Structure formats: structure tokens, C-alpha cells
Tab-separated table of N, CA and C in Angstrom:
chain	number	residue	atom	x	y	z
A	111	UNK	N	81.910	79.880	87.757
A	111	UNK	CA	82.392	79.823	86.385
A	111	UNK	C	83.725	80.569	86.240
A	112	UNK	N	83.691	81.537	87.186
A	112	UNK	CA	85.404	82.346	87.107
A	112	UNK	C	85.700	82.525	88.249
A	113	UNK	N	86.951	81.668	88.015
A	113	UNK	CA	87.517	82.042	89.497
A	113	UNK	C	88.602	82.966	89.862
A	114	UNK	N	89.641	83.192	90.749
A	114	UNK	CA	89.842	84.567	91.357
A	114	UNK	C	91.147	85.303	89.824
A	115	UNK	N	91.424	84.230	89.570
A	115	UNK	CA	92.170	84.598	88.253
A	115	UNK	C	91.771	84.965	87.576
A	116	UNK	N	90.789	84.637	87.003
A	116	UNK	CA	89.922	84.689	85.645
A	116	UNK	C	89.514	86.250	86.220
A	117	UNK	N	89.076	86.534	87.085
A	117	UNK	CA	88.154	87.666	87.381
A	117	UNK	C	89.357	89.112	87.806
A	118	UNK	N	90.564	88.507	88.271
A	118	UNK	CA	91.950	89.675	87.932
A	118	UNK	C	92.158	89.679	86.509
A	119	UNK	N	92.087	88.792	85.716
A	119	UNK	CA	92.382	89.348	84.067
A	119	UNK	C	91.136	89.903	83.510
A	120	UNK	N	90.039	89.321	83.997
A	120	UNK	CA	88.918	90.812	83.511
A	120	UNK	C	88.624	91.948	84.003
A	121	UNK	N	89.092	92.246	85.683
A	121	UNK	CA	89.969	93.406	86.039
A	121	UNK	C	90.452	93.716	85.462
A	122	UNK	N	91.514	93.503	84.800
A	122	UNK	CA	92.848	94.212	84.382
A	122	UNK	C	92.555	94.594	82.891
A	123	UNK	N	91.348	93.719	81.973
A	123	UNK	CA	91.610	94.342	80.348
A	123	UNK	C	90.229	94.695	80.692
A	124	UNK	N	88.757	94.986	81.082
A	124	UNK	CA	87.967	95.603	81.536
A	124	UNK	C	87.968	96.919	80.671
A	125	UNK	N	88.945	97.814	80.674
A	125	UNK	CA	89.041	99.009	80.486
A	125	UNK	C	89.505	99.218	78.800
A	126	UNK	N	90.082	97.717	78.453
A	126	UNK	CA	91.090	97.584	77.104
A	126	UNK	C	92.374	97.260	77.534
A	127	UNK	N	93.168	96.985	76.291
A	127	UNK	CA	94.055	96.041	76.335
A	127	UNK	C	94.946	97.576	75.897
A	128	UNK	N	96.228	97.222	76.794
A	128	UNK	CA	97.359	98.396	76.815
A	128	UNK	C	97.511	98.425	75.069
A	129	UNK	N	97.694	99.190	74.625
A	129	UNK	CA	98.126	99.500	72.985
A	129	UNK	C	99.676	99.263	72.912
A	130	UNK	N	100.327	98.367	72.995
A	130	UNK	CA	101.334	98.212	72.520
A	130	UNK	C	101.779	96.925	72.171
A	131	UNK	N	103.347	96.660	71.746
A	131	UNK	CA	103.327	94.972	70.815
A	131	UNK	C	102.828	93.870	71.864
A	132	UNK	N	102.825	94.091	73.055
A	132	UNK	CA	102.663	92.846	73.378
A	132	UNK	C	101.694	92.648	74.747
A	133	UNK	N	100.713	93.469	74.204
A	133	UNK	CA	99.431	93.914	75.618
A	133	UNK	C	99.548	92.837	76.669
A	134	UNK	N	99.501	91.582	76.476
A	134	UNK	CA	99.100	90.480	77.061
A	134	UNK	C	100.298	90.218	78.082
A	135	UNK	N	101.561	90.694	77.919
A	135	UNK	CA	102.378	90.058	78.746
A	135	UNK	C	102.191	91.416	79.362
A	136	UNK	N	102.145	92.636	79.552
A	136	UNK	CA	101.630	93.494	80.628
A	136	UNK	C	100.839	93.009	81.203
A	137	UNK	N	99.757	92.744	81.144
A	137	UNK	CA	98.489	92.321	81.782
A	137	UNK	C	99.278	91.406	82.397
A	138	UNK	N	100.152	90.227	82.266
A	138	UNK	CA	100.924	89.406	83.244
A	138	UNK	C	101.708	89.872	84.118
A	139	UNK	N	102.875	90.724	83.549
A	139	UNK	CA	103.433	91.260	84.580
A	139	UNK	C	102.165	91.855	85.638
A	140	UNK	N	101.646	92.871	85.687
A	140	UNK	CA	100.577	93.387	86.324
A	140	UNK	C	100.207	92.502	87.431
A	141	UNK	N	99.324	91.291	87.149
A	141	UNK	CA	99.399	90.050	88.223
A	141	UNK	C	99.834	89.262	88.237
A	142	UNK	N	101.539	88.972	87.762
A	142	UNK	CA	102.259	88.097	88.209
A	142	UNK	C	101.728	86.682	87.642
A	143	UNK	N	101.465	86.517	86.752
A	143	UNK	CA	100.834	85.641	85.563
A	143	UNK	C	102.365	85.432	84.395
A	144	UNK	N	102.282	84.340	83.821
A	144	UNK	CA	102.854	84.383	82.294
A	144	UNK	C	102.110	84.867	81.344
A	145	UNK	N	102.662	85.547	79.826
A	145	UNK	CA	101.380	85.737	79.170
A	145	UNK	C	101.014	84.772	78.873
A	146	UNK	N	101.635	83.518	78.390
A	146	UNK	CA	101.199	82.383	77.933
A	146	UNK	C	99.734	81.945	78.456
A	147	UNK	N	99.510	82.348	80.631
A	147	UNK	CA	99.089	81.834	80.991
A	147	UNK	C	97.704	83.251	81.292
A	148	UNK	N	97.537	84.406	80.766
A	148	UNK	CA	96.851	85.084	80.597
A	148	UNK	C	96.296	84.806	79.144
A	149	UNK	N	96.933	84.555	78.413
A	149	UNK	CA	95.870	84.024	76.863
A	149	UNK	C	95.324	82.629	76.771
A	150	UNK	N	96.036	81.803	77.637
A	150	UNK	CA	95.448	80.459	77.439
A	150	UNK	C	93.707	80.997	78.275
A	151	UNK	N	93.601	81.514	79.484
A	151	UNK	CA	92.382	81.319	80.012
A	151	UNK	C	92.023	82.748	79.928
A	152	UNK	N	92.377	83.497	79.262
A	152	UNK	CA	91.440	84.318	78.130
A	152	UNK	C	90.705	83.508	76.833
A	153	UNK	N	91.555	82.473	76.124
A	153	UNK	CA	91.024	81.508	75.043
A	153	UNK	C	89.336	80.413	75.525
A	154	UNK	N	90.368	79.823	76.961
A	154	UNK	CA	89.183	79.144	77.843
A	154	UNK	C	88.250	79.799	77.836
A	155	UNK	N	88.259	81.335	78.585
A	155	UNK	CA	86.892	81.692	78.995
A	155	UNK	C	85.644	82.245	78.058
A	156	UNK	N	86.762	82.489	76.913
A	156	UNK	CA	86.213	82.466	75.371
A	156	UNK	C	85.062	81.502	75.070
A	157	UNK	N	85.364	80.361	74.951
A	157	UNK	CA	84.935	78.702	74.785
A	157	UNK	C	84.181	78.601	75.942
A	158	UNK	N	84.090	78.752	76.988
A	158	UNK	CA	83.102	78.821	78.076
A	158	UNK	C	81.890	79.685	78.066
A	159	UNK	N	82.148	80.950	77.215
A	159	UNK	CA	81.209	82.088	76.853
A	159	UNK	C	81.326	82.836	77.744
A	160	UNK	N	82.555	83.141	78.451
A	160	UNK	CA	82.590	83.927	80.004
A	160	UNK	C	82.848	85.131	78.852
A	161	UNK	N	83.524	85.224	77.891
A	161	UNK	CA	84.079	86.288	77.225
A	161	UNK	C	83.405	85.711	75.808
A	162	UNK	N	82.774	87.059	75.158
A	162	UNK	CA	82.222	86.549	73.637
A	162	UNK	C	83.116	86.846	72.719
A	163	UNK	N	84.187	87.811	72.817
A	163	UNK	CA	84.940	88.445	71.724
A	163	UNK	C	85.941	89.185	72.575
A	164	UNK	N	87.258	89.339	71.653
A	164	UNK	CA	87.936	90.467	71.855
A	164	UNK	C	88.305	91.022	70.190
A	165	UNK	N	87.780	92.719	70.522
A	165	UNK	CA	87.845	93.368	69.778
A	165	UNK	C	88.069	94.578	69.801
A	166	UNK	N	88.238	95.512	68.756
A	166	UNK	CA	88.516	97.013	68.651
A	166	UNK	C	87.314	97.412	68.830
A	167	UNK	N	87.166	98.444	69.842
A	167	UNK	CA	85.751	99.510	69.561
A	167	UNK	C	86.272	100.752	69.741
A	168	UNK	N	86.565	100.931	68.094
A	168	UNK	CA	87.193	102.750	68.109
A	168	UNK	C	85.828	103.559	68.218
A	169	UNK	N	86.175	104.844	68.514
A	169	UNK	CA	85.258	106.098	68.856
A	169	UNK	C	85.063	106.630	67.351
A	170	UNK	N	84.137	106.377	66.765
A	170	UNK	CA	84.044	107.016	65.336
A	170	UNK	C	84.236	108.508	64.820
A	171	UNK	N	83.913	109.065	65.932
A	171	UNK	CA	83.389	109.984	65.645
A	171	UNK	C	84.554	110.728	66.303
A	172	UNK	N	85.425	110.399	66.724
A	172	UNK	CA	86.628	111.152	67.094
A	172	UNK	C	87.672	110.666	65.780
A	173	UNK	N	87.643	109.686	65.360
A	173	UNK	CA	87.819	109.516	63.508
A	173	UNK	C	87.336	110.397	62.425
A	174	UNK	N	86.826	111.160	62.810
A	174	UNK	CA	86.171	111.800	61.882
A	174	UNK	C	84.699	111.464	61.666
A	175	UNK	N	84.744	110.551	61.614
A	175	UNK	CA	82.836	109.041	61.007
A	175	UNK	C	81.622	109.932	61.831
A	176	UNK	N	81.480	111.258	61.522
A	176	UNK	CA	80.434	111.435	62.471
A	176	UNK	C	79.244	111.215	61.815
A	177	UNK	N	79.028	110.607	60.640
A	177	UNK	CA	77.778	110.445	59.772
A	177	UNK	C	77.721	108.634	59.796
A	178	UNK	N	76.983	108.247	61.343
A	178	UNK	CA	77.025	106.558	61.254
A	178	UNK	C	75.297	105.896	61.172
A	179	UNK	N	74.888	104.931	60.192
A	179	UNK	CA	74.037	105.123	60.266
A	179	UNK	C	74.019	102.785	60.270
A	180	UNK	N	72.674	102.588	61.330
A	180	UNK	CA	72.266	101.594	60.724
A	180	UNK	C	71.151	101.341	59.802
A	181	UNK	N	71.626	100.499	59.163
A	181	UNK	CA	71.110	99.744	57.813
A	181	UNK	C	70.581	98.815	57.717
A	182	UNK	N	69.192	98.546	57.735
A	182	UNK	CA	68.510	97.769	57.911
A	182	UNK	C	67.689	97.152	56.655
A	183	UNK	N	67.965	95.778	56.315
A	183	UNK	CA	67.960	95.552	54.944
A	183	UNK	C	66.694	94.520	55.202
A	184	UNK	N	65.452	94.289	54.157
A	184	UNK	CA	64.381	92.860	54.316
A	184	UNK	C	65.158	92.261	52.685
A	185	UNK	N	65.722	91.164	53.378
A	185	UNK	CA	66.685	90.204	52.562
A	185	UNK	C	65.893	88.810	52.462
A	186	UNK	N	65.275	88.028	51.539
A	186	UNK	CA	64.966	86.664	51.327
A	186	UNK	C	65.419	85.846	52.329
A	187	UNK	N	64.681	85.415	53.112
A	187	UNK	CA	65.125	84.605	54.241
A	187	UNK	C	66.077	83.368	53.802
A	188	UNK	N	65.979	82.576	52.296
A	188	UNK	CA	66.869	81.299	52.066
A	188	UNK	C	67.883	82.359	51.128
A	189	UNK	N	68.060	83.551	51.282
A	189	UNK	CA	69.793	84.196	50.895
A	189	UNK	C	70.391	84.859	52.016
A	190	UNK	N	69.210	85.097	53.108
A	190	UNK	CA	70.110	85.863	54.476
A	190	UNK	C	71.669	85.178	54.568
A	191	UNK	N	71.577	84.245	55.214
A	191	UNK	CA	72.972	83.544	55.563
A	191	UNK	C	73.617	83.441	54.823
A	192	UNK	N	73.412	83.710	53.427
A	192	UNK	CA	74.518	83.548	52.480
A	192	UNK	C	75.035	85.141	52.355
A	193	UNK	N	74.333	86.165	52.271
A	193	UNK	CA	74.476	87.379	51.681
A	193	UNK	C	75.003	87.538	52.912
A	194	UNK	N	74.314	87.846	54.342
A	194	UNK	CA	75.418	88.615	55.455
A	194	UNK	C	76.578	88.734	55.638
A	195	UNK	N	76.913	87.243	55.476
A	195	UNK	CA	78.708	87.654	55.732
A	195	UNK	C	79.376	88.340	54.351
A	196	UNK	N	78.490	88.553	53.529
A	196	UNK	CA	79.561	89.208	52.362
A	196	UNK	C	79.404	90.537	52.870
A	197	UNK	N	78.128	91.378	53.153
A	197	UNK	CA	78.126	92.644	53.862
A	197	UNK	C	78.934	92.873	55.064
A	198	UNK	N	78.674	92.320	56.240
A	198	UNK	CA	79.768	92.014	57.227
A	198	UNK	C	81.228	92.353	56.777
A	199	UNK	N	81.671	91.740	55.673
A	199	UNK	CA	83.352	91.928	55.302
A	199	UNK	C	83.397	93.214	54.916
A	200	UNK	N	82.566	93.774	54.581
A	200	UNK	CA	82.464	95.340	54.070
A	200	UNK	C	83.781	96.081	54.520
A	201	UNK	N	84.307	96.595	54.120
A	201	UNK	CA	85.439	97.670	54.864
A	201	UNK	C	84.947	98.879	56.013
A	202	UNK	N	83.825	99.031	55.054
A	202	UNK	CA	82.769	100.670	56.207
A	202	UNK	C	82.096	99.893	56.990
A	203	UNK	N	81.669	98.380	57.109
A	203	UNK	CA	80.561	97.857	58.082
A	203	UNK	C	81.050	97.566	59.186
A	204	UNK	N	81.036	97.864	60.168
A	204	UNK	CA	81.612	97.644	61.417
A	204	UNK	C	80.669	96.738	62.409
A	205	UNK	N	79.695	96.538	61.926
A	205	UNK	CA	78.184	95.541	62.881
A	205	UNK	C	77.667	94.838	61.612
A	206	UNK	N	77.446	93.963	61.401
A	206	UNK	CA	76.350	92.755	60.693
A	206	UNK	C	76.082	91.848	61.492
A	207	UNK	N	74.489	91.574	61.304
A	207	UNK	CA	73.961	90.609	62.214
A	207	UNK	C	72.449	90.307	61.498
A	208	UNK	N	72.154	89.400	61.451
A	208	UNK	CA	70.933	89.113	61.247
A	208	UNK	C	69.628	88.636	62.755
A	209	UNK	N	68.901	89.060	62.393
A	209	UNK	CA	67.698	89.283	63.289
A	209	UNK	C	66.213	88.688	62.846
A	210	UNK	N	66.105	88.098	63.643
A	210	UNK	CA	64.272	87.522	63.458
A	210	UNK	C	63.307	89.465	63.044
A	211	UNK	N	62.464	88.784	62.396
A	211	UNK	CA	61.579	89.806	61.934
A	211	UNK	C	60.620	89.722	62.602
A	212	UNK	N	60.044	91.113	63.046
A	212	UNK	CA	59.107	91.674	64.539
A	212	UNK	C	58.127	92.120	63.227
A	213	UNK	N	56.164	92.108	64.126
A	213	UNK	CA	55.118	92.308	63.493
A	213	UNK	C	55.584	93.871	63.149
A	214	UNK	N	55.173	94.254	62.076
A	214	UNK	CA	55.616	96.003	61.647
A	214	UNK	C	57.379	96.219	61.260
A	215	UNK	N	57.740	95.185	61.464
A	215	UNK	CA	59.235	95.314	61.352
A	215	UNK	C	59.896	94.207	60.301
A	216	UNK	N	60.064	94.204	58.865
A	216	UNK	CA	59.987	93.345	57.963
A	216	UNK	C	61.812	93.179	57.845
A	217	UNK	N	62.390	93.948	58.576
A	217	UNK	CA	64.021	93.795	58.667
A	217	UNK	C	64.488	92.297	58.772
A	218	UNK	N	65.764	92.290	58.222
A	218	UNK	CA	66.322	90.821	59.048
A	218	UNK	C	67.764	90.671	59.172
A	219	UNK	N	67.998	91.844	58.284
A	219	UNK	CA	69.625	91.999	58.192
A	219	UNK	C	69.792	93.422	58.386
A	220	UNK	N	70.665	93.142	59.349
A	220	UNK	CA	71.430	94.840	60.056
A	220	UNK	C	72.645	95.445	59.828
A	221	UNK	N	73.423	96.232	59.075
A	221	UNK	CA	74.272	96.269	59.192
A	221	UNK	C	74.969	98.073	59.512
A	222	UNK	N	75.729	98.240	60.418
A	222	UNK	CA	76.756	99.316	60.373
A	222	UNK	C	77.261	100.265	59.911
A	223	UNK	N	77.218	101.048	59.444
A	223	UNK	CA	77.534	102.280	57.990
A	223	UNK	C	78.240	103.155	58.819
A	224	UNK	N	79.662	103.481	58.295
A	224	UNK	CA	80.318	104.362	59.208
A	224	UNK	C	80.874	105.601	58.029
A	225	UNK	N	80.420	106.957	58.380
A	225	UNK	CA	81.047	107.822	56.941
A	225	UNK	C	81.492	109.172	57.591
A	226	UNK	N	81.944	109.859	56.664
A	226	UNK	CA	82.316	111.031	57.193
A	226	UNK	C	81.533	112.318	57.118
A	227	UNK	N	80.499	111.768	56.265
A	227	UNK	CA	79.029	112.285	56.223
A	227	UNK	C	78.032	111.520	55.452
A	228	UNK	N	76.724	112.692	55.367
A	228	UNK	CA	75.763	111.548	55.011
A	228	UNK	C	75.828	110.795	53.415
A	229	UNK	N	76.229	111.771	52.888
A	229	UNK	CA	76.567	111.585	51.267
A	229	UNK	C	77.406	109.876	51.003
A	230	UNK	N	78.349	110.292	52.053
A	230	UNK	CA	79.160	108.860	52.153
A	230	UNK	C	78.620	107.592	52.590
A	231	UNK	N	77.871	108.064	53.747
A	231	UNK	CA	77.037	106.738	53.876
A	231	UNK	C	76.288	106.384	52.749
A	232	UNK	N	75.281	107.262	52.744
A	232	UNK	CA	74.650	106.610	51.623
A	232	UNK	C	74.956	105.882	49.907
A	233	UNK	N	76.232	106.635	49.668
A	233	UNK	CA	76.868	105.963	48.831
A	233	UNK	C	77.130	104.576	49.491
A	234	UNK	N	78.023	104.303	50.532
A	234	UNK	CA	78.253	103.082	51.116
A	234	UNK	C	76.955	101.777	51.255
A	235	UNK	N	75.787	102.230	51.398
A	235	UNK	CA	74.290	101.763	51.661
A	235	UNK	C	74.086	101.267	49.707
A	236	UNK	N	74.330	102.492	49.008
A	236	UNK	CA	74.139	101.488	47.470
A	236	UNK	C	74.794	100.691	47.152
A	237	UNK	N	76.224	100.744	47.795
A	237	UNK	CA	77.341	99.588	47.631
A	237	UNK	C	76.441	97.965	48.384
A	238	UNK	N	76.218	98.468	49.271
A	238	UNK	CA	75.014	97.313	50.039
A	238	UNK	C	74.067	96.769	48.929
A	239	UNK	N	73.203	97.375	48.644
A	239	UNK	CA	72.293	97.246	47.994
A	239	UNK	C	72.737	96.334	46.630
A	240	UNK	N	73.541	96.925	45.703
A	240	UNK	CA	73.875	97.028	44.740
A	240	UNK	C	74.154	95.060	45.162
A	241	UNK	N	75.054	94.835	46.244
A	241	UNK	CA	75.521	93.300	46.268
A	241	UNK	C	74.260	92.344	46.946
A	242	UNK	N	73.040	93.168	47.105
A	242	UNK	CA	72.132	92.405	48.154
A	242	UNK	C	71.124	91.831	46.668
A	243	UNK	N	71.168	93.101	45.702
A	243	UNK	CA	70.645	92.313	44.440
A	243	UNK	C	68.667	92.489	44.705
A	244	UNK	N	68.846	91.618	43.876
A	244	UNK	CA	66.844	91.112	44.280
A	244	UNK	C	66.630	90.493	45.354
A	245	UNK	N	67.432	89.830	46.055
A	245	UNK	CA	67.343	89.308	47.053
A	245	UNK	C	66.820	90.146	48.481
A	246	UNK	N	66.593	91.223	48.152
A	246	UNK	CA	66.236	92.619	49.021
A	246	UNK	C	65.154	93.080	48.613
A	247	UNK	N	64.305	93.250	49.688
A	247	UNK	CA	62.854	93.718	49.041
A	247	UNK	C	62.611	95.337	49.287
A	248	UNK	N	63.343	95.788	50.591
A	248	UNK	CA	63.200	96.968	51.436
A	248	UNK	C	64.377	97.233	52.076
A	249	UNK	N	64.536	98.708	52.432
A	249	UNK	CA	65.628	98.902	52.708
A	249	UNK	C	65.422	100.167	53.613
A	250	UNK	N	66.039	100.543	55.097
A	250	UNK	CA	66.017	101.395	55.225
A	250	UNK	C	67.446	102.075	56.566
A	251	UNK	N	67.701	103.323	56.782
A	251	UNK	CA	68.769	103.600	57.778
A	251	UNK	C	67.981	104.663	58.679
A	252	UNK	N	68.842	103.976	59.669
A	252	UNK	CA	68.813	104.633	60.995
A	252	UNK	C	69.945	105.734	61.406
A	253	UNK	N	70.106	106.908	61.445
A	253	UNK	CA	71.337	107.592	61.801
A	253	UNK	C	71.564	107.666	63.497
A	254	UNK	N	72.564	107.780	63.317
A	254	UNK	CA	72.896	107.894	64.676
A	254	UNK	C	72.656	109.416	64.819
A	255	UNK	N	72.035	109.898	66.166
A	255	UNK	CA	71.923	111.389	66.624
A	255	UNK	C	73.197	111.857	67.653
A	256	UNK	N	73.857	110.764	68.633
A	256	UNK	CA	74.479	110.585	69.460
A	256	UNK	C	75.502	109.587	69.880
A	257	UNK	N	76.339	109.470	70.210
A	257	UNK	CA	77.317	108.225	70.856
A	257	UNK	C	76.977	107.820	72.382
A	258	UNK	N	76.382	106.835	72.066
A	258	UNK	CA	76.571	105.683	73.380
A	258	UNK	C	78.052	105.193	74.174
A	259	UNK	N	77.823	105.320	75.253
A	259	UNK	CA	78.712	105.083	76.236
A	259	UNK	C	79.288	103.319	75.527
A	260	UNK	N	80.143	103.235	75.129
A	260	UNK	CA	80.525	102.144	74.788
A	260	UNK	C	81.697	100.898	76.042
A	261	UNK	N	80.733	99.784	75.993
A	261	UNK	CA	82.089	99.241	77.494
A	261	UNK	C	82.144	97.812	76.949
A	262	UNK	N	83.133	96.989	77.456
A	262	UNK	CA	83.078	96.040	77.248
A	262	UNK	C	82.451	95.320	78.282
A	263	UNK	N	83.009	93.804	78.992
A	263	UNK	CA	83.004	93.435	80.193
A	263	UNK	C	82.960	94.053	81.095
A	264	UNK	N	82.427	94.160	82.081
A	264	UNK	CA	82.419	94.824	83.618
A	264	UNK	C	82.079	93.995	84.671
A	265	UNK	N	82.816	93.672	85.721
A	265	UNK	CA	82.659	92.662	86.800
A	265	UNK	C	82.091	93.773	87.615
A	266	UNK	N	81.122	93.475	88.656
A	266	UNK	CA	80.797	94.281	89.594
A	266	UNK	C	81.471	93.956	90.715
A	267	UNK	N	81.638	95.026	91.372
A	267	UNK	CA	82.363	94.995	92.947
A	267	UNK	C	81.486	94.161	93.793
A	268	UNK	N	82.301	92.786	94.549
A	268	UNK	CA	81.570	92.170	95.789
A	268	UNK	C	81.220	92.490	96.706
């Protein structure tokens, strides 16, 4: 599914994409690539599912955000799909996703809460609430105690 190219450009952004205007044509120079021809089969491998996303994963808590909590909402199953993506756009939500509901576990919508303490989250969580309406039966958060090693892609050595 990836061949020796594909697997030098996930070498090379593996770690993240250089921070500056034009990450992608580094990553070319680097292996002698165009960028043109480092984003086209970054796009491909996208569409193939070799790659699910490219995105920011800042350190919150070196932001200040050390009060992050998930939010776990039991939302009317025929308003889930409508209501998530309005939570999702949230400015503080950094994760929304909806989830099948487990025996003891009446959740179905998850979302992200990032604050600078708990006060803030939880203000942020009534902002939730407040747009989830009746359509929400239960509600509850998870805080974070710790930061997880966060990675993206990783090819293993042959």
C-alpha cells in the first residue's frame, strides 16, 4: 500500500511538520521531491486511508489548559448527528465524536473540554449543555489526571 516514497514522507513528517510558511517544500527539499509532489501523495494516501488526518496536536497543558476534561453527553439517538457537529465547532472542544452505547454506559456523544481550570471547564460543559437542550438526558466529565504521550503516524523499522 506504500511504497518507498510514501514511507520517506512519513519518515520525514512522523515527528510533525517543520513550523514555518511552507513546511511541505522542506519536507521536499529533504528528499529531493517537489512539494507539489509531496502533497499530491500526502492527499493520495489520505484517500487510501494510509493517513486519516493532518492536524495540530498542541500540548495543553504547556498552554496553560491544565484543567482538560472529557464530556460525555446521553444525547437522543435521532438528534446525535445533528447536535455533534455543532459541539465539535466549539472553540474549547478539541475531540467530538460520537460512540455506540456500552451495557452500564448510556454515553454516545464525547466531547473535549480544554480550560485553564476547573471552574472554566465547567462553565464551558454548560455552554454544551445549554445547546444540547432536552435532547440530553445525562451528562457527565472525565478529568484528565495526566498527559498521554501524544504521536502521530509511526512506521516501524524493517
Amino acid at each position: 500500500m506504500l511504497d518507498d516514497i510514501d514511507r520517506k514522507i512519513i519518515g520525514a513528517t512522523q515527528a510533525g511538520l517543520p513550523l514555518c510558511p511552507a513546511p511541505y517544500a522542506v519536507i521536499a527539499g529533504q528528499l529531493g521531491l517537489t512539494e507539489t509532489e509531496v502533497m499530491t501523495r500526502m492527499a493520495a494516501m489520505q484517500r487510501r486511508g494510509a493517513i486519516r488526518r493532518i492536524a495540530l496536536a498542541p500540548n495543553h497543558y504547556a498552554l496553560g489548559m491544565v484543567a482538560n476534561g472529557m464530556s460525555v453527553w446521553d444525547v437522543a439517538d435521532d438528534r446525535a448527528s445533528e447536535l455533534g457537529p455543532r459541539v465539535g465547532a466549539l472553540e474549547f472542544v478539541s475531540h467530538c465524536y460520537l460512540r455506540p452505547r456500552a451495557e452500564g454506559w448510556p454515553y454516545n456523544l464525547f466531547a473535549m473540554i480544554h480550560g485553564h481550570d476547573r471552574p472554566e471547564v465547567e462553565a464551558k460543559r454548560a455552554e454544551i449543555s445549554a445547546l444540547l437542550g432536552d435532547a440530553c438526558r445525562e451528562s457527565d466529565i472525565l478529568y484528565s489526571t495526566r498527559i498521554l504521550k501524544k504521536t502521530g503516524l509511526r512506521l516501524r523499522e524493517a
